[in-house]
Structure formats: C-alpha cells, structure tokens
Coordinates of C-alpha atoms in Angstrom, one line a residue:
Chain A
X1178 CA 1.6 27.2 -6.7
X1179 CA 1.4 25.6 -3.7
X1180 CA 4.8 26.3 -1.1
X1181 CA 6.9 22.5 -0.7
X1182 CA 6.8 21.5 2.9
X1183 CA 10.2 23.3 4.7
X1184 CA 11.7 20.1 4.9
X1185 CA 11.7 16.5 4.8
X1186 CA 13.6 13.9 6.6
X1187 CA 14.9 10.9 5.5
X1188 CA 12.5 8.7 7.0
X1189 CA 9.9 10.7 5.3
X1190 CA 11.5 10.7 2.4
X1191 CA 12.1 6.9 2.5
X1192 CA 7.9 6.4 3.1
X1193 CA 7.0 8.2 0.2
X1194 CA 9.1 5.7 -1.8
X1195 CA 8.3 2.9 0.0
X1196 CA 4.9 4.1 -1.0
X1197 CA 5.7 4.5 -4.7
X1198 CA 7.2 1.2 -4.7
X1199 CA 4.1 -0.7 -3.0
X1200 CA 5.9 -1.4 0.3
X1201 CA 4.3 0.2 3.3
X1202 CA 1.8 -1.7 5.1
X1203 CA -1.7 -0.5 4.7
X1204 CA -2.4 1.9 7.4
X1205 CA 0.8 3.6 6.6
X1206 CA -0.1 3.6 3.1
X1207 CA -4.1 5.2 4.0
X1208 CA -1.9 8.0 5.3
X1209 CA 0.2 8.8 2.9
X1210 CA -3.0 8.2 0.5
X1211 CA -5.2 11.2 2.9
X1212 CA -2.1 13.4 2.7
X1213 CA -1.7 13.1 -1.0
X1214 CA -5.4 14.0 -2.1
X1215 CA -5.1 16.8 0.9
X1216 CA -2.0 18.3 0.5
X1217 CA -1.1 20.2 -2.9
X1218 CA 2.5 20.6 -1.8
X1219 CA 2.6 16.9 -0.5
X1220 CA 1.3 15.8 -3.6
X1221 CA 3.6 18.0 -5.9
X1222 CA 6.8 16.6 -3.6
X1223 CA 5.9 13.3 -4.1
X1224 CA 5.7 13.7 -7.7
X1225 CA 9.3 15.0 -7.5
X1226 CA 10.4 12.4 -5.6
X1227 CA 8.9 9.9 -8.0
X1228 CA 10.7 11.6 -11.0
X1229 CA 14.2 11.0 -9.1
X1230 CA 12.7 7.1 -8.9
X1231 CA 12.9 7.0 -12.1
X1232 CA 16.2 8.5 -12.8
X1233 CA 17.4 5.9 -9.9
X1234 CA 15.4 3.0 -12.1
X1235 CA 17.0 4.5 -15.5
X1236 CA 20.3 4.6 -13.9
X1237 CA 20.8 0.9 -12.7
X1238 CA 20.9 2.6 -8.6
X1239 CA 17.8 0.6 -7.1
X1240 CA 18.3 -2.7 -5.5
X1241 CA 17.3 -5.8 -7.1
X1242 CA 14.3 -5.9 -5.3
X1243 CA 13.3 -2.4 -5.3
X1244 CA 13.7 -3.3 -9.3
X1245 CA 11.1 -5.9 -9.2
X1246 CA 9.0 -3.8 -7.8
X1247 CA 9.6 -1.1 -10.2
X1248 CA 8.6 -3.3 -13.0
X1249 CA 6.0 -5.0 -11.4
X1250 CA 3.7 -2.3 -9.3
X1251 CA 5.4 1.0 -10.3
X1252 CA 5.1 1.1 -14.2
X1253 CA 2.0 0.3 -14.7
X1254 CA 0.8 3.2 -16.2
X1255 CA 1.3 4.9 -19.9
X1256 CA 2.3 7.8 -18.5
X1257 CA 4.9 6.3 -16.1
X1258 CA 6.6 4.1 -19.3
X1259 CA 6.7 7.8 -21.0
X1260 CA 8.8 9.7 -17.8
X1261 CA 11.1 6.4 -17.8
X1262 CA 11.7 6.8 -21.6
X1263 CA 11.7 10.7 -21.1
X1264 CA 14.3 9.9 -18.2
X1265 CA 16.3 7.7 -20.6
X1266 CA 16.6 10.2 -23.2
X1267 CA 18.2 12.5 -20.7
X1268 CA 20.4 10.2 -19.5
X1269 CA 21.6 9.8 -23.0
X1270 CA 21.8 13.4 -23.5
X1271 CA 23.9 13.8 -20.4
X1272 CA 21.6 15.7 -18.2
X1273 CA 19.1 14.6 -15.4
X1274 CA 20.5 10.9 -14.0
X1275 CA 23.9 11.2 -12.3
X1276 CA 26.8 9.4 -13.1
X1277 CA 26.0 5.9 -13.2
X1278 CA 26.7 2.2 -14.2
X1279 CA 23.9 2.4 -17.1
X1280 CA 24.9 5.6 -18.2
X1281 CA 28.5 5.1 -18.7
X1282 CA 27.9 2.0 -20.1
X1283 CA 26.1 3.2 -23.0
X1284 CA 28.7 6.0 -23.8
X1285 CA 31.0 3.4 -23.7
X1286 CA 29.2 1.6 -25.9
X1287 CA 29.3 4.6 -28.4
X1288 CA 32.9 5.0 -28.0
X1289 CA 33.5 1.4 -29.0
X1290 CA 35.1 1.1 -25.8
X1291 CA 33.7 -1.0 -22.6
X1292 CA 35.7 -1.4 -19.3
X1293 CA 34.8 -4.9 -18.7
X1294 CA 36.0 -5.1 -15.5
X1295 CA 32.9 -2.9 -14.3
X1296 CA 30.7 -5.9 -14.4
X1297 CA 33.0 -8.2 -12.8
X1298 CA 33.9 -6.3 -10.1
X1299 CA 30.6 -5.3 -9.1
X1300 CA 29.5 -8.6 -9.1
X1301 CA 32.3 -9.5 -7.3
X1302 CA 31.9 -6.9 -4.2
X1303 CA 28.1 -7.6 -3.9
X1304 CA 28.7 -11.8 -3.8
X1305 CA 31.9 -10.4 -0.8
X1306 CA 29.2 -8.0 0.9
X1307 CA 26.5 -11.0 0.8
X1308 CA 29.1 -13.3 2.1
X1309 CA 30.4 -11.1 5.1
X1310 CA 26.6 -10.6 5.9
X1311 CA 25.7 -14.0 5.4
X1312 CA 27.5 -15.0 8.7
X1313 CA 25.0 -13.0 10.9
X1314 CA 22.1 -13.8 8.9
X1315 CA 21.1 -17.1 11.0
X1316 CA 20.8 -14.8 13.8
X1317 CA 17.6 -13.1 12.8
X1318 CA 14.3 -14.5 13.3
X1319 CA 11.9 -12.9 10.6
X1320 CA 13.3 -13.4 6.8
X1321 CA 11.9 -9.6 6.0
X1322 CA 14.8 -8.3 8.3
X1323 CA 17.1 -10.5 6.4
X1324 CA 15.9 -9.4 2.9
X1325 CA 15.9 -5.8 4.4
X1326 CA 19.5 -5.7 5.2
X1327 CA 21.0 -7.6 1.8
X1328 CA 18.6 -4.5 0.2
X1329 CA 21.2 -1.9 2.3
X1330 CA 24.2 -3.9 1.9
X1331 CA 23.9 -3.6 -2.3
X1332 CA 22.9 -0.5 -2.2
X1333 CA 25.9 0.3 -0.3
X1334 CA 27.9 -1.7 -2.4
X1335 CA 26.8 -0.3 -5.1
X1336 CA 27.1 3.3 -4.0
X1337 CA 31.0 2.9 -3.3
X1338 CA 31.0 0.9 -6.5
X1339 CA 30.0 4.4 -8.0
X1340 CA 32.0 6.9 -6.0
X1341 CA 34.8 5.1 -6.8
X1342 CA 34.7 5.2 -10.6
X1343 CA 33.7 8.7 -10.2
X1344 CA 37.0 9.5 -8.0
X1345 CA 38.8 7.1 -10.9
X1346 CA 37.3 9.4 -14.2
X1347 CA 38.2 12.9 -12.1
X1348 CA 41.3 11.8 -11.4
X1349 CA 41.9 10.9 -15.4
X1350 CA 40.5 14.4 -16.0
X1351 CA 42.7 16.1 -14.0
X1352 CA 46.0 14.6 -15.0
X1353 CA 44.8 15.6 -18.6
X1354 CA 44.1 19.0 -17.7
X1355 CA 47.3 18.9 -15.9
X1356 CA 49.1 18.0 -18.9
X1357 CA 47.9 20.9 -20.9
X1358 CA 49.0 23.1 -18.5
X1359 CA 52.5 22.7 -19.8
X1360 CA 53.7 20.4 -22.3
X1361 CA 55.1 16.9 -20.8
X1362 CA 59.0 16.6 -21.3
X1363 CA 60.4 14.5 -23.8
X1364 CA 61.4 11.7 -21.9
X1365 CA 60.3 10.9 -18.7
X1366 CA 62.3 8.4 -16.2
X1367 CA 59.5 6.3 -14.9
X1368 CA 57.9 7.1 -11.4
X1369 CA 57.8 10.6 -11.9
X1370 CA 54.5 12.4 -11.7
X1371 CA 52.8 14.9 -14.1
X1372 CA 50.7 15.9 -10.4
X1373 CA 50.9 16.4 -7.1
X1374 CA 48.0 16.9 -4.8
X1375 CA 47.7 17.9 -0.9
X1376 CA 44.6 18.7 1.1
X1377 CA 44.8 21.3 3.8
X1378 CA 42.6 22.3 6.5
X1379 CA 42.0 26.0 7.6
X1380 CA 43.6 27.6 10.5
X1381 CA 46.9 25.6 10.5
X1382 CA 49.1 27.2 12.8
X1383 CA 52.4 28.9 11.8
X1384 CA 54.1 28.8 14.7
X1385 CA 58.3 28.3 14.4
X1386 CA 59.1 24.6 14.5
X1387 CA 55.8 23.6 14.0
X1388 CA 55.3 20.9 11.6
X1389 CA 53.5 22.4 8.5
X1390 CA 51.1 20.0 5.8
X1391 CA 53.9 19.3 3.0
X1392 CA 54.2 18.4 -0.2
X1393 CA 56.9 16.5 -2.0
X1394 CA 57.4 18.1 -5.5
X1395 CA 59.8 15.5 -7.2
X1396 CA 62.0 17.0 -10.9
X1397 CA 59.0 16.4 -13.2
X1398 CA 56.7 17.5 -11.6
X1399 CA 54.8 19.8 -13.1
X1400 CA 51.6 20.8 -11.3
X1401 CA 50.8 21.1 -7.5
X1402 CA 47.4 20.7 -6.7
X1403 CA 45.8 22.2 -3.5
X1404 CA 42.7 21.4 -2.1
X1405 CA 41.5 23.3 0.4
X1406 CA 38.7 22.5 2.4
X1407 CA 35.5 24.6 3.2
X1408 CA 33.5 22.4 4.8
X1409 CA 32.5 24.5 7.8
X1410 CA 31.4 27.7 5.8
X1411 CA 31.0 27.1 1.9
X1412 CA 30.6 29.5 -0.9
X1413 CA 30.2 29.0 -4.2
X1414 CA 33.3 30.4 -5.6
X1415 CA 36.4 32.5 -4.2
X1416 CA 39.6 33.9 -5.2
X1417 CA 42.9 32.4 -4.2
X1418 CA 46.0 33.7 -3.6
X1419 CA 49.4 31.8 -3.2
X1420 CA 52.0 33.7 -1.0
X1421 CA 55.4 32.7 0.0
X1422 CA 56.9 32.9 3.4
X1423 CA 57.3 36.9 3.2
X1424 CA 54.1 37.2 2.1
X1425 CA 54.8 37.8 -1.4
X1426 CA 51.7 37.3 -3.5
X1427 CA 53.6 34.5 -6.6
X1428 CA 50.2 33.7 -8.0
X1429 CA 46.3 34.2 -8.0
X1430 CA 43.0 32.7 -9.1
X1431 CA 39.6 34.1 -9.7
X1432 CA 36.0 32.5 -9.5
X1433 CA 37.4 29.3 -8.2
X1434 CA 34.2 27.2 -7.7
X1435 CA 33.6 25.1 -4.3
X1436 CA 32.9 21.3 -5.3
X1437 CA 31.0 18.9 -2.9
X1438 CA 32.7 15.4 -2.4
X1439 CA 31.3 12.9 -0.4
X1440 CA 32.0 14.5 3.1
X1441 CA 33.7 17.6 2.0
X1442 CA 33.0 21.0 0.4
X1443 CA 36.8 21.6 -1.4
X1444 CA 38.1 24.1 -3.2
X1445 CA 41.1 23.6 -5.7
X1446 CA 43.9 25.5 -6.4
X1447 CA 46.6 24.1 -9.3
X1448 CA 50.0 25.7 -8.7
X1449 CA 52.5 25.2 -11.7
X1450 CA 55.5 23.7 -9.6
X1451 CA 58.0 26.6 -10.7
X1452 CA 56.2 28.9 -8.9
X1453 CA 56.9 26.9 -5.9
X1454 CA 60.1 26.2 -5.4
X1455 CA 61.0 24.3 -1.7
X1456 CA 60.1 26.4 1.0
X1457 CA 56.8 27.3 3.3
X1458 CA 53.5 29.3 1.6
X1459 CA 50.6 30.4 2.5
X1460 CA 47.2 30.2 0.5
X1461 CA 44.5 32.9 1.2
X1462 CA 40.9 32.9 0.4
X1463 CA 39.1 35.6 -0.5
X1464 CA 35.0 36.3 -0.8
X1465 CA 33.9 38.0 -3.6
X1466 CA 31.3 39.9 -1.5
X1467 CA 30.1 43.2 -3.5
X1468 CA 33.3 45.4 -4.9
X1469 CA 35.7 44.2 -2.2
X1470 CA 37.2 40.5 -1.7
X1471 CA 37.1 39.9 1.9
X1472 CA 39.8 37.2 3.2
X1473 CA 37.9 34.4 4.8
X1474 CA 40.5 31.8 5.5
X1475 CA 44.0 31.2 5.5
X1476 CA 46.3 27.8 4.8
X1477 CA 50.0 26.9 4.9
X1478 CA 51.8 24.4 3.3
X1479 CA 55.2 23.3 2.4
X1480 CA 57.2 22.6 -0.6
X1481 CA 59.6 19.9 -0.4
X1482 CA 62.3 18.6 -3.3
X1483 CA 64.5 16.1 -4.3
Chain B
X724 CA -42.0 5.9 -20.8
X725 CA -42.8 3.2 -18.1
X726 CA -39.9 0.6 -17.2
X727 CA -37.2 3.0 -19.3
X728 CA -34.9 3.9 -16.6
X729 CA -33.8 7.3 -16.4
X730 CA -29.5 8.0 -17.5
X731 CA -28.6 10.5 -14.9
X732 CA -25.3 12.3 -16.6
X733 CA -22.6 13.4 -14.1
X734 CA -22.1 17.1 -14.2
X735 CA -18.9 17.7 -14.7
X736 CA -18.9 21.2 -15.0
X737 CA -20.7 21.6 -11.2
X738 CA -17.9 19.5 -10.1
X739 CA -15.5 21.8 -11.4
X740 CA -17.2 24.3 -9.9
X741 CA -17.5 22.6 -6.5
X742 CA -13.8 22.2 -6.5
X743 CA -13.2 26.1 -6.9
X744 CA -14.7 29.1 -8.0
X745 CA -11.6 29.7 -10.9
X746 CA -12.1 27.9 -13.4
X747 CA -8.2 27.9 -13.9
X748 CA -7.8 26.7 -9.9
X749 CA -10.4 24.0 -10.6
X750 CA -9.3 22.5 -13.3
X751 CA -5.6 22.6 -12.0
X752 CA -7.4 20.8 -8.4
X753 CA -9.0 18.7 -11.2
X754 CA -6.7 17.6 -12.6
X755 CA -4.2 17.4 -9.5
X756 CA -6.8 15.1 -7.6
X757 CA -7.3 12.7 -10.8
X758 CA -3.5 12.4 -10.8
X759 CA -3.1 11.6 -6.9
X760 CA -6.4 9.1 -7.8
X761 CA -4.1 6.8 -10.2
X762 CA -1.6 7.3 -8.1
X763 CA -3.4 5.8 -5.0
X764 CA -4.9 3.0 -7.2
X765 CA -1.5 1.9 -8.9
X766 CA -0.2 2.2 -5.0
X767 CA -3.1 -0.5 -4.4
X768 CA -1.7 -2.6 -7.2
X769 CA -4.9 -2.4 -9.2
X770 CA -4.3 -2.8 -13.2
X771 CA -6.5 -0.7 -14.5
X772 CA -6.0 2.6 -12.3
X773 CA -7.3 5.1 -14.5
X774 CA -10.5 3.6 -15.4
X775 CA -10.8 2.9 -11.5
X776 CA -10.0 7.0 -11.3
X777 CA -12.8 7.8 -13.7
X778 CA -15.4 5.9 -11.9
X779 CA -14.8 7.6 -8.8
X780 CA -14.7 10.8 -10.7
X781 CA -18.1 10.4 -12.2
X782 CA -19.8 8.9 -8.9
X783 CA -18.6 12.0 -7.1
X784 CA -19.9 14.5 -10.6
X785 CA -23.3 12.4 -10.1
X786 CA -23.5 12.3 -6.8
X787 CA -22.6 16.2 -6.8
X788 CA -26.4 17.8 -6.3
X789 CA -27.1 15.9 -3.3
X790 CA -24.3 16.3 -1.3
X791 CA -23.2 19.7 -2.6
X792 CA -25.8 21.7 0.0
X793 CA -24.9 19.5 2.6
X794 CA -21.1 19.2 2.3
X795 CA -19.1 21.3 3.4
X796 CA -15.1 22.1 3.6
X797 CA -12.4 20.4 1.1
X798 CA -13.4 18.1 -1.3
X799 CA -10.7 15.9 -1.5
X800 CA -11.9 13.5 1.8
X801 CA -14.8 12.6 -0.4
X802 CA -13.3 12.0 -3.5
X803 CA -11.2 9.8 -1.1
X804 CA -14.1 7.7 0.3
X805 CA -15.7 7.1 -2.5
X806 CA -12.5 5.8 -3.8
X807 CA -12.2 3.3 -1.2
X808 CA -15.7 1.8 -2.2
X809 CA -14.4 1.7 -5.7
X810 CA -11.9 -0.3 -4.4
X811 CA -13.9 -2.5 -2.4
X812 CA -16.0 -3.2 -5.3
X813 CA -13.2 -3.8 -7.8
X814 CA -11.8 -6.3 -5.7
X815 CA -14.6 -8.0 -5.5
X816 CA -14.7 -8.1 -9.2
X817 CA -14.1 -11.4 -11.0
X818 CA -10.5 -10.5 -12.6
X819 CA -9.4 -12.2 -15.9
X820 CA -6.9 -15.2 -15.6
X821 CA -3.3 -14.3 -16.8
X822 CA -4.3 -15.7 -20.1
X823 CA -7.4 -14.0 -20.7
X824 CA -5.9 -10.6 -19.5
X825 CA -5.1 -8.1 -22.7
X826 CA -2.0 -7.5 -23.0
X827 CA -0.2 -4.5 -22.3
X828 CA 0.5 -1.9 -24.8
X829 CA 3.8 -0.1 -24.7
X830 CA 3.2 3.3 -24.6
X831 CA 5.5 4.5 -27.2
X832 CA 6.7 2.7 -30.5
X833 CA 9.9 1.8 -30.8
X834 CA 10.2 3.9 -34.2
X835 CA 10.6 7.0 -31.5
X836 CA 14.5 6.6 -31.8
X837 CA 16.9 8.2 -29.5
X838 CA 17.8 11.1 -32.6
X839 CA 14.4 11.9 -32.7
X840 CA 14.4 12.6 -28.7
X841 CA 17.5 13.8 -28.3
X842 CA 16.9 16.6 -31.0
X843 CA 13.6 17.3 -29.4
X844 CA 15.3 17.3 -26.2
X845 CA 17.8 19.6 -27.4
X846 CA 15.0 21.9 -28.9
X847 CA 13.3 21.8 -25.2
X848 CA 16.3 22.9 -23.2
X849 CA 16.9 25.8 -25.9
X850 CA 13.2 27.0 -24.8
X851 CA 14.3 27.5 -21.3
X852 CA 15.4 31.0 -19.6
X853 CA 18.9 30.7 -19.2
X854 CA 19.0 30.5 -15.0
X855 CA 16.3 27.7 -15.4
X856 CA 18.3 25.9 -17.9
X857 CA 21.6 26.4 -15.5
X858 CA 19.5 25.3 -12.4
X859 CA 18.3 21.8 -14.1
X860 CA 22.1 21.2 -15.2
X861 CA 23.2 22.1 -12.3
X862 CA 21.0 20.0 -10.0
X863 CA 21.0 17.1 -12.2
X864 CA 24.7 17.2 -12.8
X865 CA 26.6 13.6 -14.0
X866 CA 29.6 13.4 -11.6
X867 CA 28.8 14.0 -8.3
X868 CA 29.5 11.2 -6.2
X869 CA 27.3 12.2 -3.2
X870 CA 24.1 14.5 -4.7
X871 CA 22.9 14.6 -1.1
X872 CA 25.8 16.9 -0.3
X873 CA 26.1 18.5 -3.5
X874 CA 22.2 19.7 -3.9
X875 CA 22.8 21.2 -0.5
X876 CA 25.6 23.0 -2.1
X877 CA 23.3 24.5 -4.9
X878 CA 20.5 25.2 -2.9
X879 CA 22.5 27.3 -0.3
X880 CA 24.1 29.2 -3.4
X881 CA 20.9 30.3 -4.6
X882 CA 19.8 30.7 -1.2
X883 CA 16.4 28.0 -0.9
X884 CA 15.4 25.4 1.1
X885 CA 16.5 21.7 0.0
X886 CA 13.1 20.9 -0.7
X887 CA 12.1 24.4 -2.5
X888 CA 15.1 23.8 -4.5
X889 CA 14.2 20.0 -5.6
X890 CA 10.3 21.3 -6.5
X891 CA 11.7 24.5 -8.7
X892 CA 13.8 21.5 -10.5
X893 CA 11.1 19.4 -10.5
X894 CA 8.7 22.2 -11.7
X895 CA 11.2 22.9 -14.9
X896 CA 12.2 19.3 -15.8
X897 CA 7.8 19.2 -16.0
X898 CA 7.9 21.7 -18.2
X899 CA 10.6 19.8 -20.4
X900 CA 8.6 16.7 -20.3
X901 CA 5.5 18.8 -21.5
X902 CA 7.8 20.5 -24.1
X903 CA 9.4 16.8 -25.4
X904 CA 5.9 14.7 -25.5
X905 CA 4.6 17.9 -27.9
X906 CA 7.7 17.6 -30.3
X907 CA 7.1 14.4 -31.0
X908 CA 4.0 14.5 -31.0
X909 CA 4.2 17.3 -34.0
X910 CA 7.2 15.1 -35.3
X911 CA 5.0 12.2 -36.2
X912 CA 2.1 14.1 -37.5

C-alpha cells in the first residue's frame, strides 16, 4: 500500500476539490490529472478526500454552488450515485457524516418532531450575511470574486449555523445527565439552576489576595461543572482530582476523556455541589502514563454561595 | 483473403504484464489507473467517462508490442497521452441534442430501502476488528462541531499523521462499501 503524502495543506486540499468539483482552470487541472495517474498515494488521497465530498453533499454542508456542481459534473458516474447512497445509509445509521442540518432533520422526522425554526433561521442569517456583504459588492470588478466570496460567507454561515445547534443539543445533554446525578427537588423556585459551569486555565496563580476564577453555586444547585482546558498539551484521557484549600483530596475521576471544541481541547470535571461547599479548591490532573499517574497540571477555583 | 482487413485484438494480458511483473501489483495498477481514467474524464465533463476509459485502455493494450521495446519507465505518462487524444477526438465528436441523449439510469432501484441497508450496514461494521470499527466511529463521529480540530485529536492519540490517519479511515470505510454493495447484492439474488 502506497504511504499518504506527510501532509497536505489547505490550499492543496482545497485544489483537489476544486478538481473534483470541475473548478480549476485547465493547466491546474493537467496537473492534478499527471499527479493522479503518477502518484498511487496522490491518487488514494484524493479518493479520500472525495468520500468526505460526499459526506459534505449528503450532509447539506456544500454551498449552493458547490451543489450544482455536485449534481451536474460530480455524479455522473454509477459508481459515484452508489457512495452517495452508501454515504446516506450511514448518515442514517449514525456513523460517517457529522452532525448536520440533513441528518438531524431526518431523525427528527422519525421522532415525529421537527424544530421548525431550523429552516427559518438559517435562511434568515444567510439573506443578513448576503445583505452585510452586499454593501462591498459594487466594489469589485470581476463577478467571479463576487460569487467567490457569497460561496465563503454561507459556508460560514452555515458552519456557525451548525456549531451552534451542536453547543445547543450538548448543552440539553448535559443538563439531563446532570439531572440523574441526583434527583431534582420537589419544587423548584424559578431561576435556580440544576448546573453550574466554569472554565479554567492552567497555572492560575495562588498567591494571597489574588483574585481566583469563581463560581457562584446558588441553593439548588446541584452539579458544578469544570472545564479545564488542555489546549497546549492534550491527552486523551486523565484522572482528576478535586482538593480543597488544605489540600484534602474531596473527590476523584478516572479515564476522563479530552474533547475538541472549536478552539479548545477541554477536559470536564462534574463536581456534585455538596462536595463543594464555599471556599477555594484546587483541581489536579494526572497522566495515566504506565503504572504511575504523573500530575501534569494544576487549577484553582472558587466556590461562592448565597 | 484480399480486401478483409485484419482485427488486431488488444492484449490485455501483456498490458498487465507491462504494468508489473505481479500479477496481484498489476491488476491493483490496473485497476487503480482505470479508476484515476474516469476520474480525469468526469473531471473533463465528458458523459460517458468510462467508455472514454476503455478506449484508452484498449489503444494503449493494442498499441502495446510496439512501444513496449522501446518505452521505457512508468506507464502511467502514456496511458495519460493517449488519453488526451481520446479526448481530442471525443470532442470533436458530434454529441446527441439533449433530446436525443439516453437518459440516465439511476444506479440503484429504489426497492433498496433504507432496512435493507441499514441491516447490511449493521452486518458490515460487525465484520470489522474491533480497533478498526472504533477508529471509523471515532473519526466519523456526529457531534463535533470543528472535525478539523477534533481528527487532530484522534490522530495524535493513536500517534499518525493527519493524513495517515484520514487514509487508514478511508482504507476501512472502502472495505465497508465493498462489504455493503455484496450484501445486497446476495440480498436480491
């Protein structure tokens, strides 16, 4: 088997899909041609990266344009219409196509329930993103610059579009979980919060009268949620250990797995607020590197109450 | 008999032979280069890329004991150049109006239903060692709002190149696709 090229950039990246998609003018497309007959490992990467076209195509993630094009130059062939259906059954069966519009869509459809507003608002925020561009479009001369930069602007519209009901469902998920942690009270005065959540950085100095992250843990509170970022160094999990101000060890947690956001590596601790009463703590992270756990980073916090 | 032209029949087994030495390395180049063929032709917009692929497969097979002593060095540049002139020529072609142009089959029924895929799907993923069937979750995961950032994440855990990782992926979700076309294949025999 032929060894992938060590890596590709994004402007390489973004040829061989311009390519795929018939956009690349023709001496850029001869090379890319040479290369793929030439190259085994070109050819196999390309293939991949035609696969994850699909999943975009089968996940409602390409522009409208890069759409047409999809339809009208990509699928052409039998074999293409297979992958796509191939990509739509695993969509349906939850693996291979990220979170998207399409997919949630259709398990809403199945659950006899459709959030509406999805449509609406997309619609909405590309006709605001058009409109805000639309101002600076009579500055450009050639009308392929223009079409280029509505192409980036949905895209990017429809990229927050997605992060944001992704941040929405984990948020929803997390309250649940929180909720079976312990069992919600009776009656609940409104304004009071199942959750609580903080992030903290590493390497937060203790130092006395220093002002420490805090939290505010109101009565009803019942879980306080810690996420502590990794960004500079991740692993891909680590044990946790809450302390309090003499160093006590309150609480601890094993094989606590790092999770990429959009610009951070976090890892998340949930603390049931009891163990937390209002005062200073400290949160230490530990490797899991052969028999030992080696403590790789260190964060303080603060509990505050009503 | 005079007048009767003489059928010259490409040889494809020389060709296979030209391409490598294995048989199991040719046919894999064979099969690789017709691939990247339909691929190139489809990237030219042409309609009817795999036909254009087998032409330039069978000039290059009959064109294959003169050039063969003389050639030397990878094969792929001249399965390349006589691709071009396949081209050329197909352009030149006089191409059926819209109305006259057959109409596209689809290339699956619609009595395929999503049950039927899903189990075969199911069957598939069953079939797979259990840190391939981890990696293609994993990598394909539903949820991550930046998979930029997050295949990064699983390809430093399991300590490979972003690329490396996105081929092994690639390489099993293949084998899935192989595995899925076969079920349903036997499922509607």
């Amino acid at each position: 088997m032929p060894e992938p090229p060590a890596d590709l950039s994004e402007e390489e990246e973004s040829t061989i899909r311009a390519f795929l998609l018939g956009r690349l003018a023709e001496s850029d497309r001869e090379e890319v041609e040479v290369r793929l007959l030439g190259d085994p490992a070109f050819s196999e990467l390309t293939s991949a990266i035609e696969a994850e076209l699909i999943d975009d195509y089968a996940a409602g993630l390409l522009s409208r344009d890069d759409r047409r094009r999809f339809e009208g130059h990509f699928l052409v062939t039998d074999d293409r219409r297979r992958r796509l259906r191939f990509s739509q059954t695993l969509a349906l069966a939850g693996v291979g196509v990220m979170d998207s519009p399409v997919a949630r869509r259709k398990a809403a459809e199945r659950s006899s329930f459709r959030p509406a507003w999805w449509d609406w608002s997309m619609t909405v925020a590309a006709t605001v993103a058009a409109a805000a561009l639309g101002s600076t479009f009579w500055m450009f001369d050639s009308v392929t610059d223009l079409r280029e930069q509505l192409r980036q602007a949905e895209d990017q519209v429809a990229d927050l579009l997605l992060e944001r009901e992704q941040l929405a469902e984990r948020h929803r998920l997390e309250l649940e979980r929180a909720a079976r942690v312990a069992p919600p009270p009776a009656a609940r005065p409104s304004g009071e919060r199942l959750a609580v959540a903080a992030l903290l950085t590493p390497g937060t100095l203790r130092a006395p009268g220093s002002p420490l992250p805090a939290v505010q843990v109101d009565s009803g509170t019942l879980i306080v949620e810690l996420r502590l970022d990794v960004s500079e160094a991740a692993l891909p999990n680590y044990d946790a250990s809450v302390h309090d101000a003499s160093g006590n060890e309150i609480c601890r947690f094993v094989g606590v797995r790092s999770e990429a956001t959009a610009v951070q590596v976090l890892v998340t601790v949930q603390v049931p607020s009891l163990r937390v009463p209002p005062g200073d703590y400290s949160i230490r992270l530990w490797a899991r590197n052969g028999a030992a756990p080696e403590e790789v980073e260190r964060y303080y916090f603060r509990v505050r109450g009503r | 008999m005079p007048g009767q032209k003489t059928v010259r029949r490409p040889e494809y087994g020389a060709l296979l032979v030209w391409l490598s030495p294995d048989p199991g390395a040719a046919e894999h180049e064979f099969l690789r280069l017709r691939n990247q063929l339909i691929r190139i032709f489809v990237g030219r917009g042409c309609s009817v890329p795999e036909d254009l692929t087998d032409e330039t497969i069978e000039r290059v097979a009959l064109k294959l004991p003169e050039i063969a002593v003389q050639y030397t060095g990878d094969p792929a540049p001249y399965f390349y150049g006589v691709a071009r002139n396949v081209h050329r020529e197909y352009l030149r072609r006089p191409r059926p109006s819209s109305i006259e142009r057959e109409p596209r089959a689809p290339a699956e029924t619609r009595d395929e239903s999503d049950e039927n895929h899903l189990k075969c799907l199911d069957r598939c993923l069953d079939a797979l060692r259990e840190d391939e069937h981890d990696l293609i979750l994993d990598y394909y995961r539903p949820g991550q709002p930046n998979k930029v950032v997050w295949r990064k994440t699983i390809a430093s855990r399991a300590g490979l190149g972003v690329n490396a990782l996105r081929i092994r992926a690639f390489r099993i979700r293949e084998r899935l696709f192989e595995c899925l076309t076969a079920c349903l294949q036997a499922a509607t025999t």
